[in-house]
Tab-separated table of C-alpha atoms in Angstrom:
chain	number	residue	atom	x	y	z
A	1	UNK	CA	0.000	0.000	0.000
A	2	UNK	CA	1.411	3.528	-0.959
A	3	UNK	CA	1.424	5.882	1.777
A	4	UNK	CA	0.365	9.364	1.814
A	5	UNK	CA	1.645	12.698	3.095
A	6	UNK	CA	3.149	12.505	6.191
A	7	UNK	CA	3.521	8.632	5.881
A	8	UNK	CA	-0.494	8.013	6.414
A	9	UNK	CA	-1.898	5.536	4.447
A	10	UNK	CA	-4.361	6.015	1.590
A	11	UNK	CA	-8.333	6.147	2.868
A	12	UNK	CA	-10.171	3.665	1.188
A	13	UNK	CA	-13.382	5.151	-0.455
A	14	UNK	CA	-16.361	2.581	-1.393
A	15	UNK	CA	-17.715	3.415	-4.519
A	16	UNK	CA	-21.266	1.840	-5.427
A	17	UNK	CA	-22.671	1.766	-8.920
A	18	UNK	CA	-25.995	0.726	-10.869
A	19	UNK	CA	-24.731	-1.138	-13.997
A	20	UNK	CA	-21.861	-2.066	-15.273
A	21	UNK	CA	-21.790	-1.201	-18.650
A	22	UNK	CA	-19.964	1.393	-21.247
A	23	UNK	CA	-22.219	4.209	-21.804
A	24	UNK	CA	-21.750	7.637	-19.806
A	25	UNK	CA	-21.790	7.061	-16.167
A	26	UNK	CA	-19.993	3.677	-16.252
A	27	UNK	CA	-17.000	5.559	-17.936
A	28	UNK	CA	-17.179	8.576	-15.368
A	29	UNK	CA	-16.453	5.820	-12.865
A	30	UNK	CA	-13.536	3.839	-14.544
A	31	UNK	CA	-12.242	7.634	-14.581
A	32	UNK	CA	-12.710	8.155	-11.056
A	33	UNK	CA	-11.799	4.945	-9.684
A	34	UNK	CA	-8.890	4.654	-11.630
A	35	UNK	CA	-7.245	8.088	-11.601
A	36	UNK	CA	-7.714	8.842	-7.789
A	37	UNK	CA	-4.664	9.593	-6.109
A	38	UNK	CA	-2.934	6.236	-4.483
A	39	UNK	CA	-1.153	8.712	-2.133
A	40	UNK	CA	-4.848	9.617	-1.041
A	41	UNK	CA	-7.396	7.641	-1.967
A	42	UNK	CA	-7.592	3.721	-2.675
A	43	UNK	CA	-11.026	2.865	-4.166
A	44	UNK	CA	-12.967	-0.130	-3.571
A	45	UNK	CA	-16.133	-0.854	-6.192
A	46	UNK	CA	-19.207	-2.649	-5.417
A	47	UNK	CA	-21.187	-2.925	-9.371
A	48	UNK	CA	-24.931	-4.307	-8.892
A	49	UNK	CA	-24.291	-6.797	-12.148
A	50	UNK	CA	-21.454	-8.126	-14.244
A	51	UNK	CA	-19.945	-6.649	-17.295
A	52	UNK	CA	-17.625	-4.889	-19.360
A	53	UNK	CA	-17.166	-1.900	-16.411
A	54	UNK	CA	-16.071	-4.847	-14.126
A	55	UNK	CA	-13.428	-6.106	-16.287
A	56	UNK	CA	-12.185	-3.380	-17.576
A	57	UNK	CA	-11.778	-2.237	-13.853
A	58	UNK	CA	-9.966	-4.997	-12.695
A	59	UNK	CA	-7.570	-4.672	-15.425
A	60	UNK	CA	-6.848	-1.769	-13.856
A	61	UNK	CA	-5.908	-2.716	-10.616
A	62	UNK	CA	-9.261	-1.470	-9.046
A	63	UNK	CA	-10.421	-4.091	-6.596
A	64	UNK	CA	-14.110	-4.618	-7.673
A	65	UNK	CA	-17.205	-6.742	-6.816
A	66	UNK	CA	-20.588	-7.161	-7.649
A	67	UNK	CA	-23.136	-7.456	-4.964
A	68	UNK	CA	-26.977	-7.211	-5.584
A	69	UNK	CA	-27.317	-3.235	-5.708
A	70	UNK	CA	-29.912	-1.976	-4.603
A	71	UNK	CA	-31.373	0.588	-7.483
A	72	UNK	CA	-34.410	2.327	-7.635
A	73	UNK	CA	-35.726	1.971	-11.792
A	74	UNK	CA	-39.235	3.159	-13.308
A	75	UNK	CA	-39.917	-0.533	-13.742
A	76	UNK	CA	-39.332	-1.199	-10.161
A	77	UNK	CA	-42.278	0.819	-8.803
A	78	UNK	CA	-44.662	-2.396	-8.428
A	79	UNK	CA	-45.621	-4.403	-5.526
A	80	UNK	CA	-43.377	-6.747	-6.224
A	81	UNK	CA	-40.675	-4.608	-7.572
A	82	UNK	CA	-40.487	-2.734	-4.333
A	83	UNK	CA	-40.743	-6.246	-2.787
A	84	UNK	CA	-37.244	-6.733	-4.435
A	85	UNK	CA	-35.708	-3.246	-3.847
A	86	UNK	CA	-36.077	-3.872	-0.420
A	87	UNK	CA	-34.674	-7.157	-0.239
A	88	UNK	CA	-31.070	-5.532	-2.129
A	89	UNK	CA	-30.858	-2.651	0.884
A	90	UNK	CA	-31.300	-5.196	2.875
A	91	UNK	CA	-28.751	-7.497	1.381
A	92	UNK	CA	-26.272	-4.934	1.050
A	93	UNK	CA	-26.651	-2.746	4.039
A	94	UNK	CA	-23.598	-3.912	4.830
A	95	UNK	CA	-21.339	-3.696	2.260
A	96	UNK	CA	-18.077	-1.878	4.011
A	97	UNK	CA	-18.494	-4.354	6.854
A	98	UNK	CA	-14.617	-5.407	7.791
A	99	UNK	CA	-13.328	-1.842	5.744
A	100	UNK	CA	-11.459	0.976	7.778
A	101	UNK	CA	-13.821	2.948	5.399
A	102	UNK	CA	-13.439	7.012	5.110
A	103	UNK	CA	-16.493	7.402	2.913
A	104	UNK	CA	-19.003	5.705	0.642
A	105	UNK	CA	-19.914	7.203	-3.181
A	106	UNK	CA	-22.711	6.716	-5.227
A	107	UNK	CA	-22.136	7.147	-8.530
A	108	UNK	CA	-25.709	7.760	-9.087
A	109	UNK	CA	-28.656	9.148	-7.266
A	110	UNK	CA	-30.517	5.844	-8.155
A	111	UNK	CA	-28.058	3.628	-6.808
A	112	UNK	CA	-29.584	3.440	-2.770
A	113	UNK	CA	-27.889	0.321	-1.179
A	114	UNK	CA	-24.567	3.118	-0.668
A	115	UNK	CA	-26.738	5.739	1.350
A	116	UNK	CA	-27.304	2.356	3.955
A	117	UNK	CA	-23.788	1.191	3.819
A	118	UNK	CA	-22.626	4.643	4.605
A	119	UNK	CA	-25.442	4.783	7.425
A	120	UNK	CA	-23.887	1.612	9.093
A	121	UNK	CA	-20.581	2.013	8.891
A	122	UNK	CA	-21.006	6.145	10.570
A	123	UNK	CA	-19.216	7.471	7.602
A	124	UNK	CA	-19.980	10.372	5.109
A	125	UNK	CA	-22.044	9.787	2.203
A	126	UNK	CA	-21.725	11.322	-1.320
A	127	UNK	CA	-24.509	10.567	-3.844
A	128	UNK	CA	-23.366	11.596	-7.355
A	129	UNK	CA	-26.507	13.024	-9.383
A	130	UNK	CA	-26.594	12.074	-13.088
A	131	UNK	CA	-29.990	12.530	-13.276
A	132	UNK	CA	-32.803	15.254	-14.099
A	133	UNK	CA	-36.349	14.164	-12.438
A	134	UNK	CA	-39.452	15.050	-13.779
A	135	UNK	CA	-41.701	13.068	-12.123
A	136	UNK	CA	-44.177	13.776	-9.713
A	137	UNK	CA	-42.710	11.974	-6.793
A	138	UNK	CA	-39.291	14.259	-7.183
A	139	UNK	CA	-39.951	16.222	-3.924
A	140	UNK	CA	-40.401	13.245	-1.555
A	141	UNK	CA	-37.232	11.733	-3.319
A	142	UNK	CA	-35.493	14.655	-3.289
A	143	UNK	CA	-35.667	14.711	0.704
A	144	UNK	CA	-34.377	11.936	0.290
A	145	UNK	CA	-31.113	12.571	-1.363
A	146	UNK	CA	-30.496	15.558	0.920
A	147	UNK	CA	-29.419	13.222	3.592
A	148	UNK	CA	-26.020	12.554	2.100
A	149	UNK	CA	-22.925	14.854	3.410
A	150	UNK	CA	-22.779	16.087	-0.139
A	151	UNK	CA	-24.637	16.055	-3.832
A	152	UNK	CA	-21.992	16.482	-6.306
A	153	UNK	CA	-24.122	17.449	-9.637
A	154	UNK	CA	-22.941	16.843	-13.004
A	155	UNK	CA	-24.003	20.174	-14.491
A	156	UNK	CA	-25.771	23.465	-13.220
A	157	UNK	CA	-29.033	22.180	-14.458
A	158	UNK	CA	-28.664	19.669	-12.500
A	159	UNK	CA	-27.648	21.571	-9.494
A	160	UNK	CA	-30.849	23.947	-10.366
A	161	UNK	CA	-33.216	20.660	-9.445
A	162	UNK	CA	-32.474	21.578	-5.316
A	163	UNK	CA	-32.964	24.202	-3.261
A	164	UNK	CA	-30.804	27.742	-3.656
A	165	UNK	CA	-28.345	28.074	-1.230
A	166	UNK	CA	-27.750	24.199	-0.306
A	167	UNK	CA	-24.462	24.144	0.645
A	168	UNK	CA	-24.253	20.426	0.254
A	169	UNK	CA	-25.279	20.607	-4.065
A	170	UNK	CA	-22.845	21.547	-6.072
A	171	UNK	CA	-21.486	21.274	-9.894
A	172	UNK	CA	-19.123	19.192	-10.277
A	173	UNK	CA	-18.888	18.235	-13.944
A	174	UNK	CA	-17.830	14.713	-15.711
A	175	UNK	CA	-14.096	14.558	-16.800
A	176	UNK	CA	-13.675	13.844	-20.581
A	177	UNK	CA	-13.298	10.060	-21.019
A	178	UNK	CA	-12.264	9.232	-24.280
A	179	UNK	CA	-11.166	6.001	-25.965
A	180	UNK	CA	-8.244	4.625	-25.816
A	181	UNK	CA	-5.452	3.240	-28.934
A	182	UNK	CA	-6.926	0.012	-28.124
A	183	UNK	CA	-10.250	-0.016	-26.978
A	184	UNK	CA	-11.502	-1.597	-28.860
A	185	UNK	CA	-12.579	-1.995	-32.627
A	186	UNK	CA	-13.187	0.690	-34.626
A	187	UNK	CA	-16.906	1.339	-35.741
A	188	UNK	CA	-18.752	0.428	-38.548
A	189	UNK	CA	-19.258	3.178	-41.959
A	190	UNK	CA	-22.134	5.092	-42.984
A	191	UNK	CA	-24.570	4.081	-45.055
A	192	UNK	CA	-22.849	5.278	-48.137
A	193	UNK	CA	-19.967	3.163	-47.522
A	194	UNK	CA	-17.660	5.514	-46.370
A	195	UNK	CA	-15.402	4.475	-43.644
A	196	UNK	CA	-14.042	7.874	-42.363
A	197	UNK	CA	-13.244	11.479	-43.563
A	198	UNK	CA	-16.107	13.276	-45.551
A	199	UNK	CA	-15.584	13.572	-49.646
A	200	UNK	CA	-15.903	16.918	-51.328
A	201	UNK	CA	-19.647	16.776	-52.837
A	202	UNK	CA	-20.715	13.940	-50.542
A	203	UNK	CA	-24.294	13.506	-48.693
A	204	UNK	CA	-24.025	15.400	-45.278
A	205	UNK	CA	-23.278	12.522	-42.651
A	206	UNK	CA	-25.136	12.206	-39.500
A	207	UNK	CA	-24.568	10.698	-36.107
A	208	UNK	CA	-26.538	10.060	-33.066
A	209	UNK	CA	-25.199	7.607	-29.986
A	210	UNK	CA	-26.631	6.356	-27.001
A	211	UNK	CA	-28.812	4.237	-25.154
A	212	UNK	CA	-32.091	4.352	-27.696
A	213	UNK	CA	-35.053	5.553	-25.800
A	214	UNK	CA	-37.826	7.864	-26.384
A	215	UNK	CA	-36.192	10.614	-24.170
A	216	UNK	CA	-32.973	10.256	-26.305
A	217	UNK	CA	-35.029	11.332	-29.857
A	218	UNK	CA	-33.713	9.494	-32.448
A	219	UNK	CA	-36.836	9.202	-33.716
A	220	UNK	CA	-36.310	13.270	-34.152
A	221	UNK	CA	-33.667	12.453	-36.046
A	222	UNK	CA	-35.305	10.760	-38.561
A	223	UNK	CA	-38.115	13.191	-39.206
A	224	UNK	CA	-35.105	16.283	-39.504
A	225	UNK	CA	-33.127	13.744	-41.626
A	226	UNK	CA	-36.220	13.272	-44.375
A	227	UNK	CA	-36.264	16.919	-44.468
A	228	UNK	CA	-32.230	16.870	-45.822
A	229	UNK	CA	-32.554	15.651	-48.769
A	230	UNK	CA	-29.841	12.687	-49.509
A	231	UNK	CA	-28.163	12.875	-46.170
A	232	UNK	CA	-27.490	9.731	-44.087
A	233	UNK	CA	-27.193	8.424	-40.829
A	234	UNK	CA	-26.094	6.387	-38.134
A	235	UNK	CA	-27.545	5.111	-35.295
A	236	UNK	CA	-25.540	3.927	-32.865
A	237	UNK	CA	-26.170	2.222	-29.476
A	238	UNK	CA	-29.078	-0.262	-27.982
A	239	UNK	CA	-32.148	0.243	-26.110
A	240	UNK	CA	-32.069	0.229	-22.729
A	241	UNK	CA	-33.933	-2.715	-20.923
A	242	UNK	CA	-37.411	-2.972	-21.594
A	243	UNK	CA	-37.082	-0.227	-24.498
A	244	UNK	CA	-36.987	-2.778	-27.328
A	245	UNK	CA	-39.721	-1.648	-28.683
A	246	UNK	CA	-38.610	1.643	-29.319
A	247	UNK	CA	-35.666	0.427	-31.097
A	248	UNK	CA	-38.664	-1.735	-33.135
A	249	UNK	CA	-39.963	1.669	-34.210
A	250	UNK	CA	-37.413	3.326	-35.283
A	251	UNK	CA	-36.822	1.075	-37.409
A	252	UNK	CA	-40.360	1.130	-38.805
A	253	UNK	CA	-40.010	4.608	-38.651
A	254	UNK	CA	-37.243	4.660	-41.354
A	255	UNK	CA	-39.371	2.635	-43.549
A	256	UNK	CA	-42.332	5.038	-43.489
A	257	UNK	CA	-39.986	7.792	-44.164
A	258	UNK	CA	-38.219	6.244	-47.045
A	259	UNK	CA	-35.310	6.078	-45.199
A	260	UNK	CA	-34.522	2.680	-45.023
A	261	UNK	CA	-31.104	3.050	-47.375
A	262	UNK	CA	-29.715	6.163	-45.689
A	263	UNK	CA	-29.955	4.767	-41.993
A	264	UNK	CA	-27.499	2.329	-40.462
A	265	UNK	CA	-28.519	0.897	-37.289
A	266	UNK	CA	-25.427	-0.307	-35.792
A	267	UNK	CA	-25.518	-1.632	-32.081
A	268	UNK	CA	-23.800	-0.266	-29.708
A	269	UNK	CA	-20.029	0.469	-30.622
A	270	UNK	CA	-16.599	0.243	-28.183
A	271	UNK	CA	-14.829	2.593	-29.939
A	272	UNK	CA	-16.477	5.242	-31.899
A	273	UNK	CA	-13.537	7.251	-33.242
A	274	UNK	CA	-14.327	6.291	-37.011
A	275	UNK	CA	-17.711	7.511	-36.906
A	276	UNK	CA	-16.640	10.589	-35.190
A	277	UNK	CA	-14.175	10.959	-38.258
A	278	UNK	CA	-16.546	10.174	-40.858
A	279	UNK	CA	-19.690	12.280	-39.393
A	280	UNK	CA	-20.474	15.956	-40.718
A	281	UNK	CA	-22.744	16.097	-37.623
A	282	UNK	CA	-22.775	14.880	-34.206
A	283	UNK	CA	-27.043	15.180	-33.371
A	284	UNK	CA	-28.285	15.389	-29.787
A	285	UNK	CA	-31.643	15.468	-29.941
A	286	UNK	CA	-32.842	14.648	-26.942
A	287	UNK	CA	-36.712	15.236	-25.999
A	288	UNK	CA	-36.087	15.511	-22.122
A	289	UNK	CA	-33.458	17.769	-20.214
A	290	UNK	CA	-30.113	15.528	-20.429
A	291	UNK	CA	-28.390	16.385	-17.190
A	292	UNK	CA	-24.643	16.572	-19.210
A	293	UNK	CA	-24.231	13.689	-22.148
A	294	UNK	CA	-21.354	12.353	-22.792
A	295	UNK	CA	-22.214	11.561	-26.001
A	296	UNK	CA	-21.753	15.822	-26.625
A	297	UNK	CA	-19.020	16.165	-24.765
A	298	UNK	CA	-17.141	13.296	-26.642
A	299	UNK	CA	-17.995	14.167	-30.095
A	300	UNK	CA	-17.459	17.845	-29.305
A	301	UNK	CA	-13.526	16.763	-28.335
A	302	UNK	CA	-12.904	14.921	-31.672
A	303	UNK	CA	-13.704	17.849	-33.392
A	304	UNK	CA	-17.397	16.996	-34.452
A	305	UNK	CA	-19.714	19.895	-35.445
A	306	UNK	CA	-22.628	19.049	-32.601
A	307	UNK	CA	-26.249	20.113	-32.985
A	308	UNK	CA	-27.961	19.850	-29.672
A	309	UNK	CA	-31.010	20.031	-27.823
A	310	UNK	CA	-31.247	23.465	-26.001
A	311	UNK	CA	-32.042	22.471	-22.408
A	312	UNK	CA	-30.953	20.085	-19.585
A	313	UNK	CA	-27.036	20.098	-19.481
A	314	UNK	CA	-26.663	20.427	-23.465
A	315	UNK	CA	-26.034	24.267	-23.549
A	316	UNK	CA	-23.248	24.320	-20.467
A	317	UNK	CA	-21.721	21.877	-23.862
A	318	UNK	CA	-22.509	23.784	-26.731
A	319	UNK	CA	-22.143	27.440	-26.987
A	320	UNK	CA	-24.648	28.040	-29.865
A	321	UNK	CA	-23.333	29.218	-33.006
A	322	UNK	CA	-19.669	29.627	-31.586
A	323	UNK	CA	-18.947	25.605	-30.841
A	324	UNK	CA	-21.909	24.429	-32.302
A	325	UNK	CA	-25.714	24.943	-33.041
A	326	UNK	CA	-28.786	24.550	-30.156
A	327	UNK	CA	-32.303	23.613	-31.324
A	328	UNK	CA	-35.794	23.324	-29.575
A	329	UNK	CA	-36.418	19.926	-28.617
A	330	UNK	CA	-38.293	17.575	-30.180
A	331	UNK	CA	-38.660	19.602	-33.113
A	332	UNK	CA	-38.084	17.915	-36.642
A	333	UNK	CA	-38.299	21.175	-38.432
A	334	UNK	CA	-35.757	22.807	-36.362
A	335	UNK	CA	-33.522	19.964	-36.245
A	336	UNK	CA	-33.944	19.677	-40.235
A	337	UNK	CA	-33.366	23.577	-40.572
A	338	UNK	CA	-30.007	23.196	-38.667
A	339	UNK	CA	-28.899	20.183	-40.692
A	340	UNK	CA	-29.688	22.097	-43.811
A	341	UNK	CA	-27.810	25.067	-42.651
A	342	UNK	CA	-24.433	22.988	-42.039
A	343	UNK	CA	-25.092	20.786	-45.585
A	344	UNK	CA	-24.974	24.177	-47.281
A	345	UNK	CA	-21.320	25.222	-45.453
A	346	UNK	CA	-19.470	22.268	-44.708
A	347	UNK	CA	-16.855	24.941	-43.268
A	348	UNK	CA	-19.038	26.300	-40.880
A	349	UNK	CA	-19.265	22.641	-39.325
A	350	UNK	CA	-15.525	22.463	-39.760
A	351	UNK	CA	-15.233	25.667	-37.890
A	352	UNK	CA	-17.631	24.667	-35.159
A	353	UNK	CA	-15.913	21.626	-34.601
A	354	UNK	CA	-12.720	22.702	-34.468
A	355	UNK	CA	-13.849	25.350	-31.715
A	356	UNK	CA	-15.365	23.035	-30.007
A	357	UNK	CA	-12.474	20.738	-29.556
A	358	UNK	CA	-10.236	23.813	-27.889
A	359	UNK	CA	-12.999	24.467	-25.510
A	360	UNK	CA	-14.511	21.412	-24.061
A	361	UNK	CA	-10.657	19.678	-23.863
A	362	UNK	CA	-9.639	22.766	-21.558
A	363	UNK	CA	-12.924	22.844	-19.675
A	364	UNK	CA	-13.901	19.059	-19.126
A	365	UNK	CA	-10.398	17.769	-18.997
A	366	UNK	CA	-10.139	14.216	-16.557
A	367	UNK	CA	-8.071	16.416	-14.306
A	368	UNK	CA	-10.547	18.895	-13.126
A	369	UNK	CA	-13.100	16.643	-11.883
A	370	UNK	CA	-10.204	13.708	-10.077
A	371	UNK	CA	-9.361	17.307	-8.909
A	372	UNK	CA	-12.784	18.230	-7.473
A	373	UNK	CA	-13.748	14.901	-5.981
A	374	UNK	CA	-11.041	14.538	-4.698
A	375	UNK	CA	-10.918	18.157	-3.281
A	376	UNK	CA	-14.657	16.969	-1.986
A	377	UNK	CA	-13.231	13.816	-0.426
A	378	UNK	CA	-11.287	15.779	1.245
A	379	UNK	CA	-13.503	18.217	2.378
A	380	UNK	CA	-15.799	15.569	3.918
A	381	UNK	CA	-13.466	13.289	5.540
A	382	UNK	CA	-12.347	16.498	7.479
A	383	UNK	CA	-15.744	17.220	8.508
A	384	UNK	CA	-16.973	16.721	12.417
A	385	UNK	CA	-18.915	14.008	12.727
């Protein structure tokens, strides 16, 4: 074990998680786990399922486990559901039992079985909030939340979802975390075949990644994309569990819109860096307030022109018309408009992405938020009890 300052040894921080996948928040962990401090802080994860996150954790050194994580889902809100939820706190209450703990982190504000570990083991709790609520129950929930030592928000909008003045919610914003030489292998081409790097006179290239869900509009995308006439399109990512059928109709979708040979449906992919290459447009069209997607911030530092929602997180991203364009959400014609507007100067979207790159690379760098949590560890390990 590496010591600290002074000769003390590292405090061990748990860090609990709902899934253990690829997409936004399971990278914003394998950045903090992985890049905290060894002089400071030795981190210990607890994933509620199996997966990619896991392994590529351990190959990190990161001692990590999988326990069954308590996390509250929309799906979950049944007799029986609840039945279950209870039955993971319970399961899990004590999952620092036999640490020297300093604190326990939730990397989401979904993720309860860490609020109970903390609880037990009469150390500070930080809940990490990913997440923009909407629903009616938010109040009750957000009582909730406000028991943790700290809320560390991913964006302002975010932040804007608590009272003014709570010293405990503050912005702390998701590190860029990029892929890697070898990551993984390269994604697929667009539906005209080419693999990367647009060709002068060639139909304007679109991209859209993520989890496909209603909230995440790629249906929007198609209805701006028959409005383009000739562009293409990827779509890239799979539904989240129990959205299936969404994926179902957007697929249908492209057939009613005679789009069927300019879409590409691909899956999700590892290692985007050849679509980012290849893409005129990086689209965010989401139809709900995304607290701070990674999918913008990513595209945005390979130099992709990025056309974005304007709400949620998206704008603290996008600077509109100086690193790339805003649109109302869940608007097709507004969408369409913008996509028009970069098909007709390819060097605007040139210029846009190439801003974009200098700012989000300075602002979002990995070394700002290890920084800041660990600044916030700090700050609550310190703390009276």
């Amino acid at each position: 074990m590496t010591a600290g300052a002074g000769g003390a040894a590292p405090r061990t921080v748990l860090l609990v998680h709902s899934s253990a996948g690829a997409y936004g928040a399971d990278r914003q962990l394998a950045l903090i786990a992985g890049g905290l401090d060894p002089g400071r802080y030795r981190a210990v994860v607890v994933l509620a399922t199996d997966g990619p996150l896991a392994g590529e954790l351990r190959a990190a050194g990161v001692e990590t486990r999988v326990a069954p994580v308590a996390v509250l889902r929309r799906g979950e809100l049944t007799p029986g559901g609840l039945s279950r939820l209870a039955w993971r706190l319970a399961a899990t209450s004590g999952l620092g039992r036999g640490r020297d703990l300093a604190l326990v982190h939730s990397n989401t504000s979904v993720t309860l079985s860490g609020a109970l570990a903390a609880r037990r083991a009469g150390v500070p709790h930080l809940w990490h909030v990913r997440e923009i609520y909407t629903e009616r129950a938010w109040p009750a929930y957000r009582r909730l939340l406000g028991t943790a030592a700290a809320l560390a928000c991913v964006s302002a909008a975010v932040r804007d979802q608590f009272p003014a003045g709570d010293p405990r919610a503050r912005v702390l914003a998701d590190g860029l975390a990029l892929p890697g030489g070898d990551a993984g292998p390269a994604g697929p081409g667009l539906p005209d075949g080419r693999p990367k790097g647009p060709a002068a006179g060639a139909p304007l290239a679109c991209l859209v990644l993520g989890r496909m869900s209603s909230w995440k509009g790629q249906d929007v995308l198609l209805r701006a994309l028959a409005r383009v006439p000739g562009a293409v399109a990827v779509v890239a990512g799979d539904a989240w569990p129990g959205q299936e059928h969404y994926e179902h109709g957007l697929r249908r979708l492209a057939g009613e819109l005679g789009l069927a040979e300019r879409v590409r449906f691909t899956g999700f992919v590892t290692d985007p860096r050849a679509l980012y290459a290849a893409a005129d447009v990086v689209v965010v069209p989401s139809t709900r307030p995304d607290p701070l997607p990674n999918a913008a911030l990513e595209a945005a530092a390979a130099g992709c022109c990025v056309v974005a929602s304007r709400h949620g997180g998206l704008p603290e991203i996008v600077r509109d018309g100086v690193t790339g364009l805003l649109v109302a959400p869940g608007d097709p014609v507004a969408l369409g408009a913008a996509l028009r507007r970069i098909d007709a100067d390819r060097e605007l979207g040139r210029r846009l992405g190439a801003a974009a790159a200098a700012d989000v690379r300075v602002r979002f760098a990995p070394g700002r938020l290890l920084a800041g949590v660990q600044d916030l560890y700090d700050e609550l390990v310190r703390a009276p009890g």
